[in-house]
Amino acid sequence: MTPASPASLSRLIRPQSIAVFGGKEAARVVEQCRKAGYRGEIWPVHPTRTEVHGHRCYRSVAELPHGPDAAFVGVNRTLSIDIVRDLAARGTGGAICYASGFSEAAAELPDGPALQARLVEAAGDMAVVGPNCYGFINMLDGALLWPDQHGMVRTGRGVAILTQSSNVAISLSMQARGLPLAYVMTAGNQAQTGLAAMALAAIEDARVTAVGLHIEGFGDLAMLERLASRARQLGKPVVALKVGRSVAAQRAALSHTASLAGNDRVSRAVLKRLGIGRVDTLPQLLETLKLLHVCGPLAGKTVSSMSCSGGEASLMADAGVGRDVEFRDLMPAQLPPLRQVLGDMVTLSNPLDYHTFVWGDRAKLTHAFSTVMQGDYALNLLILDFPRADRCDPADWMTTMHAVIDARRATGANAGVVATMGENMPETVAVALIVAGVVPFCGLDEALAAVEVAHAIHEAWAGDEPAPLLDARTTGTDIITLYEDRAKPELARFGVTVPDGMTAASPDEAARLADRLDYPVALKALGIAHKTEAGAVRLNLASAHEVKVAATAMAPVAKGFLVETMAPRPVVEMIVGAIRDAAVGPVLTIGAGGIFVELLDDRVILPLPASTQDIRTAIAGLKVSALIAGYRGAPAGDLDAFVQLVASVAEYVAANAAKVEELDLNPVLVLPKGDGVIAVDALIRTRS
């Protein structure tokens, strides 16, 4: 597949000339461009019509004045290929392929994948978006290669939203939340050009402030990395809603690591690494884009909240539970002026219930709001639910809104107005607030989710740009399992500490070898992944006789035996593993190990490569890190040794990135500080 060039995509999404092919859908594209005030050339192409909405019709690509910047191909799937080939030959900037019946319909149309490959071949170096694609809306220039209704209006500056789904795009275009939409784009099957490539073209537009992605699956991961890097360079944040939070179609796995990773955890870790914000719902996506459009990433996570109701103050405080936001107390210097303007009956706290004593008084409200905004919060929020305009008088609410605007202008602080329910934020009010530099939020939870994401992007950008992810490509077709007798020596060569041990073919040999080690010893049956469940492990055996008895009992399920020196009692048991994600490649899993793997659900995914600092930060985010630090007077674990062990595993995986499918060290015993760590069980699944 030949990826479209940035220059070609730029011509496509910001065209000076548009050609449309087809009947009804093509006519709708012309109509939508006319409604939006598009000023470029429009060339309909149809075999029998003479004009479409006042524009002269051409008979073929060959008749066009020259290769257009953009083309909408709204004909059947086989004819689409011929037209795309002709357009590429004329030097066209790019084409939208509207037709379906390609790879997305492989179950119903067996020739679909082959036809899609022919489409890509026909396009050559020309950008082709789709197939099975609605196209895009550019409301900066009024250029719409879009065959349907939408809810957008012309704007001079705004955000770009990209999605694979045309229906989701239509729904997003209908938002009435005041968010200025510069572009809405769909990618369809992403046969040649994916979401990230289109986003790269959009982000280069100086009028675009931020980008939102609705991702069904990672396609070209290298292009996503390029997008994240360019977003950082331009200071234009990217936010993603990645679907697939449920762990569907999870394969049966030999190790705990495979069952723990999960597609959603891997996706979340990759987006975090790239500095792309992650949201969970479409409303969160829109509200976060609002905040980023108005304020950009937030340097802090402190929030002030003001409302004229204790109930609303409590709702806001509760909405912060579980969020990485902080309602820091008011500063002492803020208290006297607030007391003076609000009176003695108001409790001065954050969140602040300022009561209704100053309701309707713009000057006093402005004074109170300005005082709070001088507290150096990352964002200052005012809860304000507007009444129904068809039944009520909103005059006092408008006074409050203007007081917020006045306070923001006076202090230069970041400010937002929050409606607890979306329907209580009129679109006209939302638009006016954005024009005034105030964020109009629809929903308390959405507002705080936006703060969390905006701060996370700032934190990511404050650090070094991440190294490119490991190549996800694999070699070999056969997968073999290395049980601990073979896995441990492999890992030991990379610096992973394992117990002293020897393998035996029979119970008698296991007993003889045990005498060469220091008692007590551990005995394990070889060839079994989950030994505890199978009764294939015995610990603290104190003599050769005990070893022989235990080995004899295991013999029916064993393919041999491993005799090892018993490890000391640990401070905590951990799990360290790796799993190959189909899109991302190998990633690490670090978490609470032993019996706590499923019980605590305490783990983190770390994309590779990972630095020592990445590893240390990941460990610090685990609940079990409190045990390593020494919980309630208990001895601290050897954190440095554990970090080094994880780094050794990461080095092994990186060195074998094309082969490793799965790796599992469980448990890894973290010993008291200064005594190191020991991996007492290991399993590797690798390609050969």
mmCIF file with all atom_site columns, C-alpha atoms in Angstrom, residues 37 58 78 81 114 157 166 176 181 188 208 236-237 255 289 298 315 394 417 426 480 485 516 560 682:
data_model
loop_
_atom_site.group_PDB
_atom_site.id
_atom_site.type_symbol
_atom_site.label_atom_id
_atom_site.label_alt_id
_atom_site.label_comp_id
_atom_site.label_asym_id
_atom_site.label_entity_id
_atom_site.label_seq_id
_atom_site.pdbx_PDB_ins_code
_atom_site.Cartn_x
_atom_site.Cartn_y
_atom_site.Cartn_z
_atom_site.occupancy
_atom_site.B_iso_or_equiv
_atom_site.pdbx_formal_charge
_atom_site.auth_seq_id
_atom_site.auth_comp_id
_atom_site.auth_asym_id
_atom_site.auth_atom_id
_atom_site.pdbx_PDB_model_num
ATOM 1  C CA . GLY A 1 37  ? -20.748 29.181  0.487   1.00 0.00 ? 37  GLY A CA 1
ATOM 2  C CA . TYR A 1 58  ? -18.805 16.891  -17.857 1.00 0.00 ? 58  TYR A CA 1
ATOM 3  C CA . THR A 1 78  ? -16.579 -1.567  -9.741  1.00 0.00 ? 78  THR A CA 1
ATOM 4  C CA . ILE A 1 81  ? -12.054 1.745   -9.439  1.00 0.00 ? 81  ILE A CA 1
ATOM 5  C CA . ALA A 1 114 ? -9.661  -8.174  -3.668  1.00 0.00 ? 114 ALA A CA 1
ATOM 6  C CA . ARG A 1 157 ? -11.339 28.702  13.850  1.00 0.00 ? 157 ARG A CA 1
ATOM 7  C CA . SER A 1 166 ? -20.219 8.022   9.138   1.00 0.00 ? 166 SER A CA 1
ATOM 8  C CA . ALA A 1 176 ? -25.541 22.034  20.056  1.00 0.00 ? 176 ALA A CA 1
ATOM 9  C CA . LEU A 1 181 ? -16.215 22.485  14.422  1.00 0.00 ? 181 LEU A CA 1
ATOM 10 C CA . GLY A 1 188 ? -14.411 4.340   6.223   1.00 0.00 ? 188 GLY A CA 1
ATOM 11 C CA . VAL A 1 208 ? -7.388  24.206  13.762  1.00 0.00 ? 208 VAL A CA 1
ATOM 12 C CA . LYS A 1 236 ? -2.304  21.419  19.326  1.00 0.00 ? 236 LYS A CA 1
ATOM 13 C CA . PRO A 1 237 ? -3.608  18.653  21.613  1.00 0.00 ? 237 PRO A CA 1
ATOM 14 C CA . SER A 1 255 ? -0.161  -17.289 31.422  1.00 0.00 ? 255 SER A CA 1
ATOM 15 C CA . LEU A 1 289 ? -12.245 19.577  22.991  1.00 0.00 ? 289 LEU A CA 1
ATOM 16 C CA . LEU A 1 298 ? -3.742  22.773  31.736  1.00 0.00 ? 298 LEU A CA 1
ATOM 17 C CA . LEU A 1 315 ? -22.523 17.522  43.479  1.00 0.00 ? 315 LEU A CA 1
ATOM 18 C CA . PRO A 1 394 ? -33.190 34.257  32.028  1.00 0.00 ? 394 PRO A CA 1
ATOM 19 C CA . VAL A 1 417 ? -19.445 27.814  33.253  1.00 0.00 ? 417 VAL A CA 1
ATOM 20 C CA . PRO A 1 426 ? -28.419 27.041  25.668  1.00 0.00 ? 426 PRO A CA 1
ATOM 21 C CA . ILE A 1 480 ? 6.542   -23.081 21.078  1.00 0.00 ? 480 ILE A CA 1
ATOM 22 C CA . ASP A 1 485 ? 13.460  -25.109 32.906  1.00 0.00 ? 485 ASP A CA 1
ATOM 23 C CA . ARG A 1 516 ? 23.373  -30.979 46.064  1.00 0.00 ? 516 ARG A CA 1
ATOM 24 C CA . GLY A 1 560 ? 10.301  -34.224 34.268  1.00 0.00 ? 560 GLY A CA 1
ATOM 25 C CA . ALA A 1 682 ? 8.758   -18.304 34.350  1.00 0.00 ? 682 ALA A CA 1
#
